[in-house]
Coordinates of C-alpha atoms and ligand atoms in Angstrom, one line a residue:
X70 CA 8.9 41.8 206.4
X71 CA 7.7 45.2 206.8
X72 CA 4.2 45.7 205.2
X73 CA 1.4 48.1 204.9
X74 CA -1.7 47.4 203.7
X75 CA -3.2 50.3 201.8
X76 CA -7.1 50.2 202.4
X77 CA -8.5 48.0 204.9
X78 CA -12.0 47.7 203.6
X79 CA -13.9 43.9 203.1
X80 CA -10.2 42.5 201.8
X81 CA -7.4 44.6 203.2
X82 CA -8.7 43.6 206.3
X83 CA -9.3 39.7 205.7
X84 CA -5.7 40.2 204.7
X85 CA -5.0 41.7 207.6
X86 CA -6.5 39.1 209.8
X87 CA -4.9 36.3 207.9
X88 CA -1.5 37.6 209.0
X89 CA -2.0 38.2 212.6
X90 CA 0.2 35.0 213.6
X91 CA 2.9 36.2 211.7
X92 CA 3.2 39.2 213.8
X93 CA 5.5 40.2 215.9
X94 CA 8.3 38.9 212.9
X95 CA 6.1 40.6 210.5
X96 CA 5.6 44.4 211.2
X97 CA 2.2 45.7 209.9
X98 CA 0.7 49.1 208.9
X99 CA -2.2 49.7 208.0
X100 CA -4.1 52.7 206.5
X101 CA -7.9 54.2 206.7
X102 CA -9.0 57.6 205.6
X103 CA -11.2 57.9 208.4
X104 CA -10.0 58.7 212.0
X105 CA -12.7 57.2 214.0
X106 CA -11.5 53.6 212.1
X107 CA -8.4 54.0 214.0
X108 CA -9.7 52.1 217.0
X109 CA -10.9 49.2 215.0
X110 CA -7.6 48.6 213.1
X111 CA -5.3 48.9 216.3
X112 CA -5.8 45.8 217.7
X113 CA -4.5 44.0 214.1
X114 CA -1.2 46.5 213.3
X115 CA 2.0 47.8 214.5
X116 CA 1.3 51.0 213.4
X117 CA -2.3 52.3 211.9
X118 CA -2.4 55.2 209.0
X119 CA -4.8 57.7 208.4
X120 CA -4.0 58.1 204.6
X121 CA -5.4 59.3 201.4
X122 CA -3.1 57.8 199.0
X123 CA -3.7 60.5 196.6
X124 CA -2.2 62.8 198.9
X125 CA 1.9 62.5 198.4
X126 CA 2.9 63.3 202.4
X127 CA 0.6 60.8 203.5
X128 CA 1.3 57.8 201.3
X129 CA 4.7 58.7 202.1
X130 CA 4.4 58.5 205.6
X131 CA 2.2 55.0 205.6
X132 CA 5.2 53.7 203.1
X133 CA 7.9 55.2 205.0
X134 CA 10.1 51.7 205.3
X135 CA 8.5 49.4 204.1
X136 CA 9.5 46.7 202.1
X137 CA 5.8 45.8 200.4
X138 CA 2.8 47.6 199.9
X139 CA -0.8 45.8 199.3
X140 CA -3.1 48.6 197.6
X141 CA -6.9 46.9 198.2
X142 CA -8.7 50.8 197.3
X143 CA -12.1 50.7 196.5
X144 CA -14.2 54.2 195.9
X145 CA -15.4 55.8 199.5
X146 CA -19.1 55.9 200.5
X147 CA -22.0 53.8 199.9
X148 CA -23.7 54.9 196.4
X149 CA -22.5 53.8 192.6
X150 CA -19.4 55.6 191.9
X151 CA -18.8 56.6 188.3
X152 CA -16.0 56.8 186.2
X153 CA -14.0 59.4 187.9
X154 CA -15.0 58.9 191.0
X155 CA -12.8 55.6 190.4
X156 CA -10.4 57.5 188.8
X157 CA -9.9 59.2 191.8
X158 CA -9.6 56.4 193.8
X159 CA -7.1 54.0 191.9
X160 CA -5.2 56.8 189.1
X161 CA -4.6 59.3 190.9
X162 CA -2.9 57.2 193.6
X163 CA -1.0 55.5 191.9
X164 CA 0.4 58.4 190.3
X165 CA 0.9 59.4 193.4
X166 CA 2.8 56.4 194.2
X167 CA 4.6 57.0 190.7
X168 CA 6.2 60.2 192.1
X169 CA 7.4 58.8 195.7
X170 CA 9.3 55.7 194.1
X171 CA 12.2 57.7 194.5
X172 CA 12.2 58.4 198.3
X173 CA 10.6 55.3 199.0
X174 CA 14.2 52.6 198.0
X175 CA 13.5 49.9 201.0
X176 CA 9.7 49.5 198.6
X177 CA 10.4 46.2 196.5
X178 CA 7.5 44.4 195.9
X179 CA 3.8 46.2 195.2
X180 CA 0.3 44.2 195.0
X181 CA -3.1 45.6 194.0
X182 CA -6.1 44.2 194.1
X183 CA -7.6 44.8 190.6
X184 CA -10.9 43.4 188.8
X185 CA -11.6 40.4 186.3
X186 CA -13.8 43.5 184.7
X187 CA -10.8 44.5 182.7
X188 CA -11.6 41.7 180.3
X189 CA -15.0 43.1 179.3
X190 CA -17.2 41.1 177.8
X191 CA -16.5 38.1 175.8
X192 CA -19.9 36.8 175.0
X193 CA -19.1 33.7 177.2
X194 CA -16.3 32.6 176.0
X195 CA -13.1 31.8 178.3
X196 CA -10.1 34.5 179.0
X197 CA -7.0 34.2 180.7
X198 CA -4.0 36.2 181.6
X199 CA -2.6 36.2 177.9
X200 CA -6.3 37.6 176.5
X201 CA -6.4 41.4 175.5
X202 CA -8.1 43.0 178.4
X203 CA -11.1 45.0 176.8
X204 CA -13.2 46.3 179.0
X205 CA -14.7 49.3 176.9
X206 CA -14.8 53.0 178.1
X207 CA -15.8 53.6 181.4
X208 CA -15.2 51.9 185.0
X209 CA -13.3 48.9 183.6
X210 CA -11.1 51.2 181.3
X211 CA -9.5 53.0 184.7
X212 CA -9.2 49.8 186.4
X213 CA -6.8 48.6 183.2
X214 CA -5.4 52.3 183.0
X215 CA -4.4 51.8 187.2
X216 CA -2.8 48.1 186.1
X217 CA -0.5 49.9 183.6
X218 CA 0.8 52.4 185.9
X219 CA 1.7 49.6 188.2
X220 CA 2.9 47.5 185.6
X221 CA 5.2 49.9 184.0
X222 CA 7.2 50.6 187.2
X223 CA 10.7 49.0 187.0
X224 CA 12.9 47.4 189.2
X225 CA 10.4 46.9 191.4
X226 CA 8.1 43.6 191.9
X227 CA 4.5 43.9 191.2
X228 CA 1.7 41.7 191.1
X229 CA -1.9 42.6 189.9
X230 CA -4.5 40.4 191.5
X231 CA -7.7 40.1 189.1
X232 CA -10.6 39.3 191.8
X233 CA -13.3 37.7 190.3
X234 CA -16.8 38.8 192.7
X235 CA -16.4 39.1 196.5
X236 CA -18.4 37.0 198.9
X237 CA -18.0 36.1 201.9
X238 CA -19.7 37.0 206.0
X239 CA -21.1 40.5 205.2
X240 CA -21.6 39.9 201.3
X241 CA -23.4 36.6 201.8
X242 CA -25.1 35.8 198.7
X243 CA -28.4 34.5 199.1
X244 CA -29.7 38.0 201.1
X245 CA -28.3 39.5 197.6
X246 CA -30.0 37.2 195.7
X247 CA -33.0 37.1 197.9
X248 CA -34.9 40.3 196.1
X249 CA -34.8 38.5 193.0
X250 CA -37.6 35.9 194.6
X251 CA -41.1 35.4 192.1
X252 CA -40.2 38.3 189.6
X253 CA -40.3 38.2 185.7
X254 CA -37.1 39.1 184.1
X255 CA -36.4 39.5 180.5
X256 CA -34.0 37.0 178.8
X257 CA -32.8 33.7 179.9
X258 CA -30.5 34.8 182.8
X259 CA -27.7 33.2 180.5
X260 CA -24.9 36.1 181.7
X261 CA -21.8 34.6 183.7
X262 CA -20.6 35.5 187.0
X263 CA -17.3 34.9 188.3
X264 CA -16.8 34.7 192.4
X265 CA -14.1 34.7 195.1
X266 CA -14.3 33.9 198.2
X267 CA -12.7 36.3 200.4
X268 CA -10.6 34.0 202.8
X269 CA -9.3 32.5 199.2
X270 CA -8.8 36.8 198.1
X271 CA -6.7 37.5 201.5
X272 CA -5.4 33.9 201.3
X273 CA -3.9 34.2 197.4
X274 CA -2.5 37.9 198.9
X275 CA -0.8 36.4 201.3
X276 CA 0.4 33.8 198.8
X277 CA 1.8 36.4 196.6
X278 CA 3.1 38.3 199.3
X279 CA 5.0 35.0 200.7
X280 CA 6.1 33.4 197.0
X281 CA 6.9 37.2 195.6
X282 CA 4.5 36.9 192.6
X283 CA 4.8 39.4 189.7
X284 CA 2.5 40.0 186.7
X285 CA -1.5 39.3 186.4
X286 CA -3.3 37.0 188.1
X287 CA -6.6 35.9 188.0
X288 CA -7.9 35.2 191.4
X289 CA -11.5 33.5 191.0
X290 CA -13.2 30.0 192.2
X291 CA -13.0 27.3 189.6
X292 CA -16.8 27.8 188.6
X293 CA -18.3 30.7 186.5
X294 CA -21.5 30.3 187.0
X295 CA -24.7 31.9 184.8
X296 CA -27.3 34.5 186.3
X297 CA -29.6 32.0 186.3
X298 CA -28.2 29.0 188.0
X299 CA -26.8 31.2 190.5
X300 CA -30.5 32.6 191.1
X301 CA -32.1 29.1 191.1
X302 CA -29.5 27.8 193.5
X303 CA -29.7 30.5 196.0
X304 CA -33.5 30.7 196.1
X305 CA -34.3 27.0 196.2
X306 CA -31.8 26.9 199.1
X307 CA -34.1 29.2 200.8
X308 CA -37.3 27.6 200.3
X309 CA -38.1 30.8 198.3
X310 CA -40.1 31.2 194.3
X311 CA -37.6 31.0 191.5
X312 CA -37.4 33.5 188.9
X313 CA -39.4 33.3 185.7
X314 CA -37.1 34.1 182.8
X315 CA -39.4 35.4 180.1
X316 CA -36.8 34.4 177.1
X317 CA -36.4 36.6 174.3
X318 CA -33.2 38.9 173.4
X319 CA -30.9 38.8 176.6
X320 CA -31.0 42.6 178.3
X321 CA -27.2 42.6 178.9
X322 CA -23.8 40.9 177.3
X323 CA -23.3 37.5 178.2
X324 CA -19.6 38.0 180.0
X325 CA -17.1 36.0 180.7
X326 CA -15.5 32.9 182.3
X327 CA -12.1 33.1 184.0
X328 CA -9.8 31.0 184.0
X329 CA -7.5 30.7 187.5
X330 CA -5.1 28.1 186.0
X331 CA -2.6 30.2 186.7
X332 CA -3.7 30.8 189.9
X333 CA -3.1 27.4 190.5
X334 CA -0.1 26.7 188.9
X335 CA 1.2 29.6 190.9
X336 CA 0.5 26.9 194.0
X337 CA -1.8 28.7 195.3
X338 CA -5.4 26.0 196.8
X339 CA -8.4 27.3 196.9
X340 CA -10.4 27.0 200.1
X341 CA -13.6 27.4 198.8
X342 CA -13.5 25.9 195.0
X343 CA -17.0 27.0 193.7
X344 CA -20.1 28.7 195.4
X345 CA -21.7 25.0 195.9
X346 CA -18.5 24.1 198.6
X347 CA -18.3 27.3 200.1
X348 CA -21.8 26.1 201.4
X349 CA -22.9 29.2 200.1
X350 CA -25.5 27.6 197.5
X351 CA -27.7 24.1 197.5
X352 CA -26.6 21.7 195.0
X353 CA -26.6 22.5 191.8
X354 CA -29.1 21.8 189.1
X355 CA -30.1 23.8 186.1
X356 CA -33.7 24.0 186.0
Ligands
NAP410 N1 -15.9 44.1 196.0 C1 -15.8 43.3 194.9 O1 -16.7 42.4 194.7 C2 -14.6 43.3 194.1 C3 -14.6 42.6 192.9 C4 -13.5 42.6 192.1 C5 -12.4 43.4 192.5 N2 -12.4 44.1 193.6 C6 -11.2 44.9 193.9 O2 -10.8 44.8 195.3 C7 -10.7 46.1 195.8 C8 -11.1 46.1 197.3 O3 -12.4 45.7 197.5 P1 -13.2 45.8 198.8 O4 -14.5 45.1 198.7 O5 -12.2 45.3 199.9 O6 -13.4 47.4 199.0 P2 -13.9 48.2 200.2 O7 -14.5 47.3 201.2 O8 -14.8 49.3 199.6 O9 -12.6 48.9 200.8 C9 -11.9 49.8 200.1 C10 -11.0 50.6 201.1 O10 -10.3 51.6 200.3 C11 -10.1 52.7 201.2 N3 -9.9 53.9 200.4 C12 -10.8 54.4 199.5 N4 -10.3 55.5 198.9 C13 -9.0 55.6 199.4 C14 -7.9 56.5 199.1 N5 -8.0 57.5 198.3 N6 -6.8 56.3 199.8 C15 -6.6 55.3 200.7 N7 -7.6 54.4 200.9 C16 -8.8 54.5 200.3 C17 -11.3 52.8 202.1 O11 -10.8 53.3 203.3 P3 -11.6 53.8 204.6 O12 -13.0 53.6 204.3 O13 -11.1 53.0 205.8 O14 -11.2 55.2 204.7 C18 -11.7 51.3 202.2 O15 -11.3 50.7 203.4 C19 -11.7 46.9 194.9 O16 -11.6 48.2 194.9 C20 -11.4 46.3 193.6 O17 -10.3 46.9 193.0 C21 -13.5 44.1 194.4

């Protein structure tokens, strides 16, 4: 197979670390925007990309015969990006993409890393693949407008990965949660959460890569969890004050819970099933 991987950020490069002992059979490419990442991705590829996939000659050049593409963009720099911003990011390249189909025949299978946002908010109640994404105007609405232009492509075979939350070494949850420690919040923390693991994001990639998956797929652990469990968890575990939930009208929607039956049925085992067995959290207890 004959791959790139199209943004090697937090889970192109998991992926990309995952595959290493299929190399040499498997010939890698990856891409980065940024020159001085070169270095750092040359150890793990055959061949490393500086590309902005918005720009046609060099998406061409990092798809230049390859057989799959993984797109795993997220929006450059450290701040909040806003609507365009994203639009940028994952439209705009995938138009781009749009336009090369035709020079690029040897390109049969495409995967993108999308977001379980696209379902909005669905005031707790479960979604899965077959429920009407609707994720309202703004950053949710270009992450389902970048799924349709993959979607519609023909004759090709794509799969749209719907990651639930990333954490992992680097986006370890407690030191997220940590700031949360003593304070008065309005509301009950009832909201939902929805998490991935990302050895189980790169691992259900390379799953889909392997097994040629096509259509939507939720890839989330088995356990939405609520703002407030996840807070009481995290800070028991480290020894730190809970937070006191003043109770009254909620400040925000209560979400979703996503269903990865699919997921499953797709053959696809988690490695870390819920936040508790990824050793991320202390056992659970609502208080
Ligand atoms: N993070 C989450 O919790 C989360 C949750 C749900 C879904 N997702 C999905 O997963 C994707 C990947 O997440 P992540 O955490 O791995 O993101 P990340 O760490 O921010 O990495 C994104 C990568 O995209 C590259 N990139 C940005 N703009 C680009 C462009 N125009 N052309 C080519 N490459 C570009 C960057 O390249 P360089 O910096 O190397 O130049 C960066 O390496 C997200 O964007 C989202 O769709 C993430």
């Amino acid at each position: 197979m004959n791959l790139t991987i199209v943004g090697c950020g937090y889970v192109g490069q998991a992926l990309a670390q995952r595959l290493q002992p299929k190399r040499p059979q498997l010939n890698l490419t990856l891409t980065t925007t940024r020159q001085e990442r070169r270095a750092e991705l040359t150890a793990l590829a055959d061949r490393v990309c500086v590309c902005d996939a918005t720009d046609p000659d060099q998406l061409r050049d990092a798809l230049r015969q390859c057989s799959s593409a993984v797109f795993c963009l997220g929006p450059k720099g450290d701040r909040q990006v806003d609507a365009d911003g994203y639009r940028h990011t994952f439209v705009d390249s995938f138009t781009c993409l749009q336009s090369l189909l035709p020079q690029l025949p040897d390109l049969r299978q495409i995967l993108y890393t999308s977001s379980c946002s696209v379902y909005g908010n669905a005031n707790g109640g479960w979604v899965d693949e077959q429920t009407p994404p609707d994720p309202g105007p703004g950053h949710g609405a270009v992450l389902l407008q970048s799924e349709q232009l993959l979607l519609g492509i023909p004759d090709r075979k794509v799969c749209v990965l719907r990651l639930g939350a990333l954490h992992g070494p680097g986006r370890d949850l407690d030191r997220r949660l940590r700031g949360l420690s003593g304070l008065e919040r309005p509301g009950t923390g009832a909201s939902y959460s929805n998490w991935i693991h990302v050895d189980d994001a790169a691992g259900a990639l390379d799953t889909a890569l392997h097994h040629e998956w096509t259509g939507v797929v939720n890839v989330v652990n088995n356990e939405p969890i609520r703002l407030r469990d996840l807070a009481w968890q995290s800070l028991k575990r480290q020894g730190l004050a809970p937070v006191h939930w003043l109770g009254g009208q909620e400040p925000g929607p209560e979400g979703r819970r996503i269903r990865n039956t699919r997921l499953k049925q797709l053959g696809y085992q988690l490695q870390h099933p819920s936040l508790d067995q990824s050793g991320v959290l202390a056992s659970s207890q609502t208080p």
